[in-house]
PDB file of C-alpha atoms in Angstrom:
ATOM      1  CA  MET A   1       5.449  10.501   3.376  1.00 79.00           C
ATOM      2  CA  GLU A   2       2.811  13.207   3.311  1.00 92.00           C
ATOM      3  CA  ARG A   3       0.995  11.579   0.370  1.00 94.00           C
ATOM      4  CA  ARG A   4       0.987   8.156   2.015  1.00 96.00           C
ATOM      5  CA  ALA A   5      -0.309   9.641   5.263  1.00 96.00           C
ATOM      6  CA  ALA A   6      -3.104  11.431   3.392  1.00 96.00           C
ATOM      7  CA  LEU A   7      -3.985   8.185   1.613  1.00 96.00           C
ATOM      8  CA  ALA A   8      -4.186   6.269   4.902  1.00 97.00           C
ATOM      9  CA  ARG A   9      -6.339   9.018   6.422  1.00 96.00           C
ATOM     10  CA  ALA A  10      -8.700   8.927   3.411  1.00 96.00           C
ATOM     11  CA  LEU A  11      -9.016   5.147   3.667  1.00 96.00           C
ATOM     12  CA  ARG A  12      -9.831   5.355   7.390  1.00 96.00           C
ATOM     13  CA  GLU A  13     -12.406   8.081   6.753  1.00 96.00           C
ATOM     14  CA  ALA A  14     -13.969   5.970   3.988  1.00 96.00           C
ATOM     15  CA  GLY A  15     -14.330   3.088   6.447  1.00 97.00           C
ATOM     16  CA  VAL A  16     -11.876   0.723   4.753  1.00 96.00           C
ATOM     17  CA  PRO A  17     -10.888  -1.868   7.371  1.00 96.00           C
ATOM     18  CA  GLY A  18      -7.298  -1.488   8.527  1.00 95.00           C
ATOM     19  CA  ASP A  19      -6.423  -5.094   7.764  1.00 95.00           C
ATOM     20  CA  HIS A  20      -7.272  -4.619   4.068  1.00 95.00           C
ATOM     21  CA  TYR A  21      -4.211  -2.497   3.289  1.00 97.00           C
ATOM     22  CA  TRP A  22      -0.554  -1.973   4.168  1.00 97.00           C
ATOM     23  CA  ILE A  23       1.229   1.336   3.458  1.00 98.00           C
ATOM     24  CA  GLU A  24       4.954   1.313   4.144  1.00 96.00           C
ATOM     25  CA  GLY A  25       5.958   3.487   7.075  1.00 96.00           C
ATOM     26  CA  ILE A  26       2.389   4.681   7.667  1.00 96.00           C
ATOM     27  CA  HIS A  27       0.025   1.770   8.231  1.00 96.00           C
ATOM     28  CA  GLU A  28       1.585  -1.648   8.809  1.00 96.00           C
ATOM     29  CA  PRO A  29      -0.946  -3.872  10.606  1.00 95.00           C
ATOM     30  CA  ALA A  30       0.376  -6.377  13.128  1.00 92.00           C
ATOM     31  CA  PRO A  31      -0.013  -9.221  13.054  1.00 92.00           C
ATOM     32  CA  THR A  32       0.297  -9.147   9.286  1.00 89.00           C
ATOM     33  CA  PRO A  33      -2.989 -10.231   7.688  1.00 91.00           C
ATOM     34  CA  PRO A  34      -2.869 -13.021   5.063  1.00 90.00           C
ATOM     35  CA  ASP A  35      -4.609 -10.917   2.373  1.00 94.00           C
ATOM     36  CA  PHE A  36      -4.178  -7.177   1.746  1.00 96.00           C
ATOM     37  CA  VAL A  37      -3.243  -4.478  -0.771  1.00 96.00           C
ATOM     38  CA  CYS A  38       0.284  -3.132  -0.406  1.00 97.00           C
ATOM     39  CA  LEU A  39       2.171   0.082  -1.215  1.00 97.00           C
ATOM     40  CA  ARG A  40       5.922  -0.036  -0.626  1.00 96.00           C
ATOM     41  CA  SER A  41       9.182   1.411  -1.872  1.00 95.00           C
ATOM     42  CA  LEU A  42      11.242  -0.617  -4.289  1.00 95.00           C
ATOM     43  CA  LYS A  43      14.146  -2.475  -2.717  1.00 87.00           C
ATOM     44  CA  ASP A  44      16.673  -0.381  -4.637  1.00 87.00           C
ATOM     45  CA  GLY A  45      14.983   2.799  -3.349  1.00 82.00           C
ATOM     46  CA  ASP A  46      14.284   4.042  -6.866  1.00 91.00           C
ATOM     47  CA  GLY A  47      10.495   4.196  -7.010  1.00 96.00           C
ATOM     48  CA  TRP A  48       7.419   2.578  -5.553  1.00 97.00           C
ATOM     49  CA  GLU A  49       5.441  -0.603  -6.026  1.00 96.00           C
ATOM     50  CA  THR A  50       1.820  -1.547  -5.517  1.00 97.00           C
ATOM     51  CA  GLY A  51       0.682  -5.111  -5.177  1.00 96.00           C
ATOM     52  CA  VAL A  52      -1.462  -7.597  -3.337  1.00 96.00           C
ATOM     53  CA  TYR A  53      -0.806 -10.299  -0.778  1.00 93.00           C
ATOM     54  CA  GLU A  54      -3.113 -13.252  -1.145  1.00 92.00           C
ATOM     55  CA  ARG A  55      -2.761 -16.191   1.208  1.00 88.00           C
ATOM     56  CA  GLY A  56       0.604 -14.830   2.268  1.00 80.00           C
ATOM     57  CA  VAL A  57       2.055 -14.654  -1.277  1.00 91.00           C
ATOM     58  CA  TYR A  58       3.008 -11.251  -2.705  1.00 92.00           C
ATOM     59  CA  GLU A  59       2.030 -10.403  -6.283  1.00 94.00           C
ATOM     60  CA  PRO A  60       3.337  -7.075  -7.643  1.00 95.00           C
ATOM     61  CA  VAL A  61       0.812  -5.168  -9.740  1.00 96.00           C
ATOM     62  CA  ALA A  62       2.699  -2.051 -10.874  1.00 97.00           C
ATOM     63  CA  THR A  63       5.790   0.060 -10.291  1.00 96.00           C
ATOM     64  CA  HIS A  64       5.631   3.832 -10.010  1.00 97.00           C
ATOM     65  CA  ALA A  65       8.262   6.537 -10.364  1.00 96.00           C
ATOM     66  CA  THR A  66       6.895   8.729  -7.579  1.00 95.00           C
ATOM     67  CA  GLU A  67       5.101   8.342  -4.280  1.00 95.00           C
ATOM     68  CA  ALA A  68       2.186  10.373  -5.660  1.00 95.00           C
ATOM     69  CA  ASP A  69       1.804   8.022  -8.642  1.00 96.00           C
ATOM     70  CA  ALA A  70       1.982   5.015  -6.332  1.00 96.00           C
ATOM     71  CA  CYS A  71      -0.758   6.438  -4.103  1.00 96.00           C
ATOM     72  CA  GLU A  72      -3.005   6.954  -7.135  1.00 94.00           C
ATOM     73  CA  GLY A  73      -2.301   3.418  -8.337  1.00 94.00           C
ATOM     74  CA  PHE A  74      -2.999   2.081  -4.865  1.00 96.00           C
ATOM     75  CA  ARG A  75      -6.434   3.696  -4.839  1.00 92.00           C
ATOM     76  CA  THR A  76      -7.402   1.675  -7.910  1.00 90.00           C
ATOM     77  CA  LEU A  77      -6.533  -1.565  -6.084  1.00 89.00           C
ATOM     78  CA  ILE A  78      -8.666  -0.882  -3.023  1.00 85.00           C
TER      79      ILE A  78
END
C-alpha cells in the first residue's frame, strides 16, 4: 500500500485532477467518473492490473507481478 499511497501523493502534487485516476484502496473517487486510469489488484489476488475506463467500459492495459511494477506502469498511462 505504501507504493500506491506515494503514487497518489505524487499525482496530487503534480496537479493531476482526482477524477482522472483510480488507485485501489487509496484513491477511489465517488461518484465514479466515466473516464479514468485505473490501478487495481487482480481478482485472484496474484498480481496487479493497470487499465483505463472510457465511457464506463474497462479496458485492461497490462498485468504486473508486483505493486511496485504496477505503479510504474500506471505512471506511463497518466
